[in-house]
PDB file of C-alpha atoms in Angstrom:
ATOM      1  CA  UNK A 221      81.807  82.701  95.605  1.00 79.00           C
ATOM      2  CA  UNK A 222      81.601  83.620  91.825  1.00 93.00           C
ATOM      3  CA  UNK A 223      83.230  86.189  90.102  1.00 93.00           C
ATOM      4  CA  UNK A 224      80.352  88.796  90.535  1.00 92.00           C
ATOM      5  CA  UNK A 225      80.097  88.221  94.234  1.00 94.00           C
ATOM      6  CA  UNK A 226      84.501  88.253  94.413  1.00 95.00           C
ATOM      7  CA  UNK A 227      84.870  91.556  92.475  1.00 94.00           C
ATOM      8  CA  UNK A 228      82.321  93.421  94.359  1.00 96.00           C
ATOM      9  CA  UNK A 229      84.302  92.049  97.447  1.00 97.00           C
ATOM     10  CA  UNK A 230      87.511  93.777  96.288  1.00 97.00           C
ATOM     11  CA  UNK A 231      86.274  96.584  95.320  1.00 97.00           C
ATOM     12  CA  UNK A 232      84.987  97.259  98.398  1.00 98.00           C
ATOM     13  CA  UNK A 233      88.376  96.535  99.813  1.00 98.00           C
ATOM     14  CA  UNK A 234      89.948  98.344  98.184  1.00 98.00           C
ATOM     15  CA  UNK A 235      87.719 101.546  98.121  1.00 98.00           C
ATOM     16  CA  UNK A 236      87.445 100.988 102.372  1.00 98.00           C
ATOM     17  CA  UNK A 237      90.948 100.558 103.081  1.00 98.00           C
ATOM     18  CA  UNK A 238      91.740 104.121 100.852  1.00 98.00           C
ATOM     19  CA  UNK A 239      88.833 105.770 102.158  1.00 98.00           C
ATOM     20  CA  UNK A 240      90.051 104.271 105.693  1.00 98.00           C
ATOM     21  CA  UNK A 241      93.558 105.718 105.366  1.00 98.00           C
ATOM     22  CA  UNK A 242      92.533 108.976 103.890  1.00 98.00           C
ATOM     23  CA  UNK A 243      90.589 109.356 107.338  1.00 98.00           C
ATOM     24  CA  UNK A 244      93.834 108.548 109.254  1.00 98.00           C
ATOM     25  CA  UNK A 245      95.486 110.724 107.466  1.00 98.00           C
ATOM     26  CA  UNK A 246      93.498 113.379 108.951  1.00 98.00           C
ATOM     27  CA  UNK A 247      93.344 112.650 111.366  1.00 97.00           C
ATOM     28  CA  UNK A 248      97.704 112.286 111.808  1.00 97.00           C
ATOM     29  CA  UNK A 249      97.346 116.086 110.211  1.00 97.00           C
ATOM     30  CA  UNK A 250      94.632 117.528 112.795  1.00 97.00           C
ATOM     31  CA  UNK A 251      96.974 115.534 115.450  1.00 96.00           C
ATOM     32  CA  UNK A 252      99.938 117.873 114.433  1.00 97.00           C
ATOM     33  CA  UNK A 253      97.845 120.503 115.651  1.00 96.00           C
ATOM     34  CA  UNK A 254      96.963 119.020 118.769  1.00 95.00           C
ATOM     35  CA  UNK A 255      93.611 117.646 118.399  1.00 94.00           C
ATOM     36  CA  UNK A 256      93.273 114.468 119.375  1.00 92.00           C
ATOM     37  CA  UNK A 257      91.751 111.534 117.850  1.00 93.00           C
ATOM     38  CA  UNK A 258      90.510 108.015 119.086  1.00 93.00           C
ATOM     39  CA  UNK A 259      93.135 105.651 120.195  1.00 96.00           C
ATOM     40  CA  UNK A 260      92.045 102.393 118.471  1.00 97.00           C
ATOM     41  CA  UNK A 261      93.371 100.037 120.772  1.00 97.00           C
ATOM     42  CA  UNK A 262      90.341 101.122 122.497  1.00 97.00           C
ATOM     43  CA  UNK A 263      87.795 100.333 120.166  1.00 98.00           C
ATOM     44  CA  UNK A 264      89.729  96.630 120.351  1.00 98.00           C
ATOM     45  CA  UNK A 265      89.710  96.431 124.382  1.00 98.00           C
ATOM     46  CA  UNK A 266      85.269  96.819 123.741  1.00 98.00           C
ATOM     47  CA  UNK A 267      85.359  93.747 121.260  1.00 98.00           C
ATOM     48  CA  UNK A 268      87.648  92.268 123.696  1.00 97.00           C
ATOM     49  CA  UNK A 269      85.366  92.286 126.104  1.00 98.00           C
ATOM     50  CA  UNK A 270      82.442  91.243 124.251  1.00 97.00           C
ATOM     51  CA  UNK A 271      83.956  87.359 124.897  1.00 95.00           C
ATOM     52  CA  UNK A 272      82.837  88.142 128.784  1.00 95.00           C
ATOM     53  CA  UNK A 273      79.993  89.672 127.750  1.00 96.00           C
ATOM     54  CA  UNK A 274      80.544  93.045 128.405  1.00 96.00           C
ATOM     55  CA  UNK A 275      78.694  95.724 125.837  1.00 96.00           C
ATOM     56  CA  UNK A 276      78.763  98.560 127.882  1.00 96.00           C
ATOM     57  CA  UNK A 277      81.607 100.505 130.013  1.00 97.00           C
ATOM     58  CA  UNK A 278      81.302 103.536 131.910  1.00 97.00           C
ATOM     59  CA  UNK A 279      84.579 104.544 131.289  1.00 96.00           C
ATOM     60  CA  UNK A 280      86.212 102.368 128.439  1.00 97.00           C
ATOM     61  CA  UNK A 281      90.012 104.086 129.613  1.00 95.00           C
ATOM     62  CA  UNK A 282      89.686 102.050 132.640  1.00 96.00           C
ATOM     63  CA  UNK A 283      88.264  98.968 131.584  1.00 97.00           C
ATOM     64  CA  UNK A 284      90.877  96.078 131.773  1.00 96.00           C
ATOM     65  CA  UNK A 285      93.360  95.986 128.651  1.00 97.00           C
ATOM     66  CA  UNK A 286      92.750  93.103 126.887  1.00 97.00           C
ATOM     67  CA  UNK A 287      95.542  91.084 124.965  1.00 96.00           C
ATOM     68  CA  UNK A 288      95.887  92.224 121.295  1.00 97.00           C
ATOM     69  CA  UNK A 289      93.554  95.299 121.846  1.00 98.00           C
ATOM     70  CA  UNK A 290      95.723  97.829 119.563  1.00 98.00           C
ATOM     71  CA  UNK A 291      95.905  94.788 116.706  1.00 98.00           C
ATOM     72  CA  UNK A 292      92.065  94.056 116.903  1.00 98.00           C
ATOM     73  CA  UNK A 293      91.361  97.518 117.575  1.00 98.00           C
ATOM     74  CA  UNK A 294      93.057  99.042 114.018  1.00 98.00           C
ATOM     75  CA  UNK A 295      91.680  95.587 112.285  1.00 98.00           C
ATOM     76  CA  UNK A 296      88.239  96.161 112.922  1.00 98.00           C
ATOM     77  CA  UNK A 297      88.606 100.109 112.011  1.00 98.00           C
ATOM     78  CA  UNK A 298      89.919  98.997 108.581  1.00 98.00           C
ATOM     79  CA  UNK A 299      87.489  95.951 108.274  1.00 98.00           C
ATOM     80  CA  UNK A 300      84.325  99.099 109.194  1.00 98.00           C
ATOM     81  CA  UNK A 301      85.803 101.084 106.504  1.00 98.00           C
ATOM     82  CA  UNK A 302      85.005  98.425 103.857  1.00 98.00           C
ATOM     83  CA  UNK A 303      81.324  97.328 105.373  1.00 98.00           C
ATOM     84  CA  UNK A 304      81.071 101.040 104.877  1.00 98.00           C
ATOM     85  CA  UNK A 305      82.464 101.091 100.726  1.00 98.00           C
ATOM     86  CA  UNK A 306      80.700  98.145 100.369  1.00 98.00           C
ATOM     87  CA  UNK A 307      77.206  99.806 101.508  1.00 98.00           C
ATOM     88  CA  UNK A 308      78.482 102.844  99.166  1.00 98.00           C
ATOM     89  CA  UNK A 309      78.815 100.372  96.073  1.00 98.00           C
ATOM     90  CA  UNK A 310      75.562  98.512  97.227  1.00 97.00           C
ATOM     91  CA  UNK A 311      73.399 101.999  96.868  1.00 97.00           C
ATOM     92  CA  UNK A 312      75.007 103.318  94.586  1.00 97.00           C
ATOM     93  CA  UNK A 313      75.032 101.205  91.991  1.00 93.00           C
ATOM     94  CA  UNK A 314      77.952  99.942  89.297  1.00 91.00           C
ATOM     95  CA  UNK A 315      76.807 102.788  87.395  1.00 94.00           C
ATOM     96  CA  UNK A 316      78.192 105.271  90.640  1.00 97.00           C
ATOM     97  CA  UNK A 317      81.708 103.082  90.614  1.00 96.00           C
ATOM     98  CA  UNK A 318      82.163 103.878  86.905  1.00 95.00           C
ATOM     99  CA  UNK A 319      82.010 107.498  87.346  1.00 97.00           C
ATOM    100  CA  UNK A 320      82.066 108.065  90.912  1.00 98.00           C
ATOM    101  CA  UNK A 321      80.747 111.364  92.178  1.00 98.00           C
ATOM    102  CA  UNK A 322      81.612 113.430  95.700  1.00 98.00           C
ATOM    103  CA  UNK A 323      78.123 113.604  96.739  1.00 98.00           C
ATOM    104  CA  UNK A 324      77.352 109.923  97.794  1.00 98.00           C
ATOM    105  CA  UNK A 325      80.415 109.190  98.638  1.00 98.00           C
ATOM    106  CA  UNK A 326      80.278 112.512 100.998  1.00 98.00           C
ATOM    107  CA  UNK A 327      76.466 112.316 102.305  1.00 98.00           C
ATOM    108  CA  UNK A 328      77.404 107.580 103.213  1.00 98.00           C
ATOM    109  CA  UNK A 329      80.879 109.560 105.222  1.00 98.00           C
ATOM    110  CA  UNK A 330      79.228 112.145 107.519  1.00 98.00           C
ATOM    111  CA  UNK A 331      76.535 109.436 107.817  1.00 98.00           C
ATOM    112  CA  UNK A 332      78.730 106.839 109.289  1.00 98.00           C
ATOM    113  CA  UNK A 333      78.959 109.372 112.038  1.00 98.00           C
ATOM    114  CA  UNK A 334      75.758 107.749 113.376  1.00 98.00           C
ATOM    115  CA  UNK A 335      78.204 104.424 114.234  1.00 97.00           C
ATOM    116  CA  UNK A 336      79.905 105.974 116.595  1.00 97.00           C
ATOM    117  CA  UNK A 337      77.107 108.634 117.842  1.00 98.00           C
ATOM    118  CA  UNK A 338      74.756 105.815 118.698  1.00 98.00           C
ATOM    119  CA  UNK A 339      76.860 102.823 119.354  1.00 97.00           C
ATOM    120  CA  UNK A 340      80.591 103.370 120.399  1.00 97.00           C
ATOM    121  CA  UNK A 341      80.330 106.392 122.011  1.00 98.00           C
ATOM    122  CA  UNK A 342      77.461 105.514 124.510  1.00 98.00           C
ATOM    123  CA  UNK A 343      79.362 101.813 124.586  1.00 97.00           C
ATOM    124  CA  UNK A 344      82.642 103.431 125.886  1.00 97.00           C
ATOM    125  CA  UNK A 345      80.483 105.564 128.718  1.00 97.00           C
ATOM    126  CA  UNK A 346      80.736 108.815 126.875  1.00 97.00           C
ATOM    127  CA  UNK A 347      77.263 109.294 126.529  1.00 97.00           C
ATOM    128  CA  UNK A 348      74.701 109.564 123.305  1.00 98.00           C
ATOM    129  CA  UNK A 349      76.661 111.827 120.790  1.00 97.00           C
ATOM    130  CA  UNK A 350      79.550 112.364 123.452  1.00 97.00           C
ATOM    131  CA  UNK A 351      76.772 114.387 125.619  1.00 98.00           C
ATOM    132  CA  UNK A 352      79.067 112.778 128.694  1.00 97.00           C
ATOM    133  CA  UNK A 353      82.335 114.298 127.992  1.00 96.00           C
ATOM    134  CA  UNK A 354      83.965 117.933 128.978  1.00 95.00           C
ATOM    135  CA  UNK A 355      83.584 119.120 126.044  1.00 96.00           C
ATOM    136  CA  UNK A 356      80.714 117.656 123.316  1.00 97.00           C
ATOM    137  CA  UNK A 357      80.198 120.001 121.260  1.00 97.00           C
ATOM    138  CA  UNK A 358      84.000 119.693 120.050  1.00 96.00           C
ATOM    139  CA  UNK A 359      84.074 115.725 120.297  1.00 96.00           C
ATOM    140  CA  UNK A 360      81.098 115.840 118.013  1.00 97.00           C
ATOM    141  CA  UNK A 361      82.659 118.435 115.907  1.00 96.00           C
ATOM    142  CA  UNK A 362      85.579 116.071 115.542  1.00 96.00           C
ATOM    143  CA  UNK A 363      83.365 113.472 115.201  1.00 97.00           C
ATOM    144  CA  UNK A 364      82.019 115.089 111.853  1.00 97.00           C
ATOM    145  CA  UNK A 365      85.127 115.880 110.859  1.00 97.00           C
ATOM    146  CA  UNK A 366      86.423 112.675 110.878  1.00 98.00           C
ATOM    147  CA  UNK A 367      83.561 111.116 108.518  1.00 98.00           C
ATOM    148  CA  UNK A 368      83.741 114.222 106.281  1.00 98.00           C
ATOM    149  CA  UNK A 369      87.236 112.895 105.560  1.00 98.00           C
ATOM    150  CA  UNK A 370      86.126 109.162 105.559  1.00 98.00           C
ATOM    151  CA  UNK A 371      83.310 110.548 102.687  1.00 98.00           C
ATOM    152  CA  UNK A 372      85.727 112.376 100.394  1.00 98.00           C
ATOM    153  CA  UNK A 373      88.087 109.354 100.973  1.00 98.00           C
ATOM    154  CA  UNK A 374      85.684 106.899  99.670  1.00 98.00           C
ATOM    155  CA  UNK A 375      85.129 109.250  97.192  1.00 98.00           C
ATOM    156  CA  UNK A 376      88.878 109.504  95.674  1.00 98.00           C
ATOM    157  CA  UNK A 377      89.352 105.636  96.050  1.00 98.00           C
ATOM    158  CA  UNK A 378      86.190 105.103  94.006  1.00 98.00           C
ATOM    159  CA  UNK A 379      87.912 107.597  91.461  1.00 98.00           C
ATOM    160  CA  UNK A 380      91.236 105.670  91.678  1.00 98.00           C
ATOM    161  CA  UNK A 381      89.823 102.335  91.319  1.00 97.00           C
ATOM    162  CA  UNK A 382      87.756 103.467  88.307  1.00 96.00           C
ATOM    163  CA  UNK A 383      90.795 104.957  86.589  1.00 95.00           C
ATOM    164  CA  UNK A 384      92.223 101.636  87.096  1.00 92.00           C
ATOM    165  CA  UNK A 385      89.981  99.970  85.400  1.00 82.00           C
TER     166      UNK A 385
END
């Protein structure tokens, strides 16, 4: 790998794994207030089962645990969070990561919603856009939420890593 190739590597590290916990951290604060947020070990029982080639569950709660879930399950959420900065950097430009800006950063978080809209969500039996749950409207909501905070995370980790430089 050469030094080009390595640097954009940690920067998008580092810039997904702030943006990542900024997210958590909202979520930990909406969580005080009682509004729940996805239990990761989740999201690691699905790739669990992808090894036995399950994609799909209609209810992802009662799928089998699988060993490691909560471990693989946080991993992967922090390893998303970079694929995400690094698709940020990649559009964006050097230029962006000198003198990052909100708006980018903002418009890649709210649309990383579509991950879990189109793919999780309808993987763990809750439907297209949660449209199988009690209450949709307010999982999407959360949803948005969520990758608002992921946005304006990526957003002050770009800022921190360019004062850093």
């Amino acid at each position: 790998m050469d030094q080009t190739s390595t640097l954009f590597l940690l920067q998008s590290l580092f810039i997904g794994i702030g943006a990542t916990l900024v997210m958590d951290a909202w979520a930990w604060l909406l969580r005080r207030f009682g509004v729940p947020s996805l239990d990761y070990a989740l999201v690691g029982r699905w790739l669990g089962h992808f090894r036995h080639g399950r994609f799909r569950h209609p209810a992802i709660g009662k799928a089998a645990p699988m060993p490691g879930e909560q471990a693989l399950g946080w991993t992967a959420h922090y390893a998303i969070g970079a694929l995400f900065a690094a698709l940020l950097l990649a559009l964006a430009g050097p230029e962006w990561l000198r003198a990052p800006t909100l708006p980018p950063a903002l418009l890649l978080g709210l649309a990383s919603v579509a991950a879990p809209f189109l793919l999780l969500q309808p993987a763990f039996g809750a439907g297209v856009a949660a449209r199988k749950t009690p209450q949709p409207v307010r999982a999407r909501l959360r949803s948005l939420s969520a990758h608002a905070s992921f946005g304006v995370g990526l957003y002050l980790s770009a800022l921190a890593l360019a004062q850093l430089q």
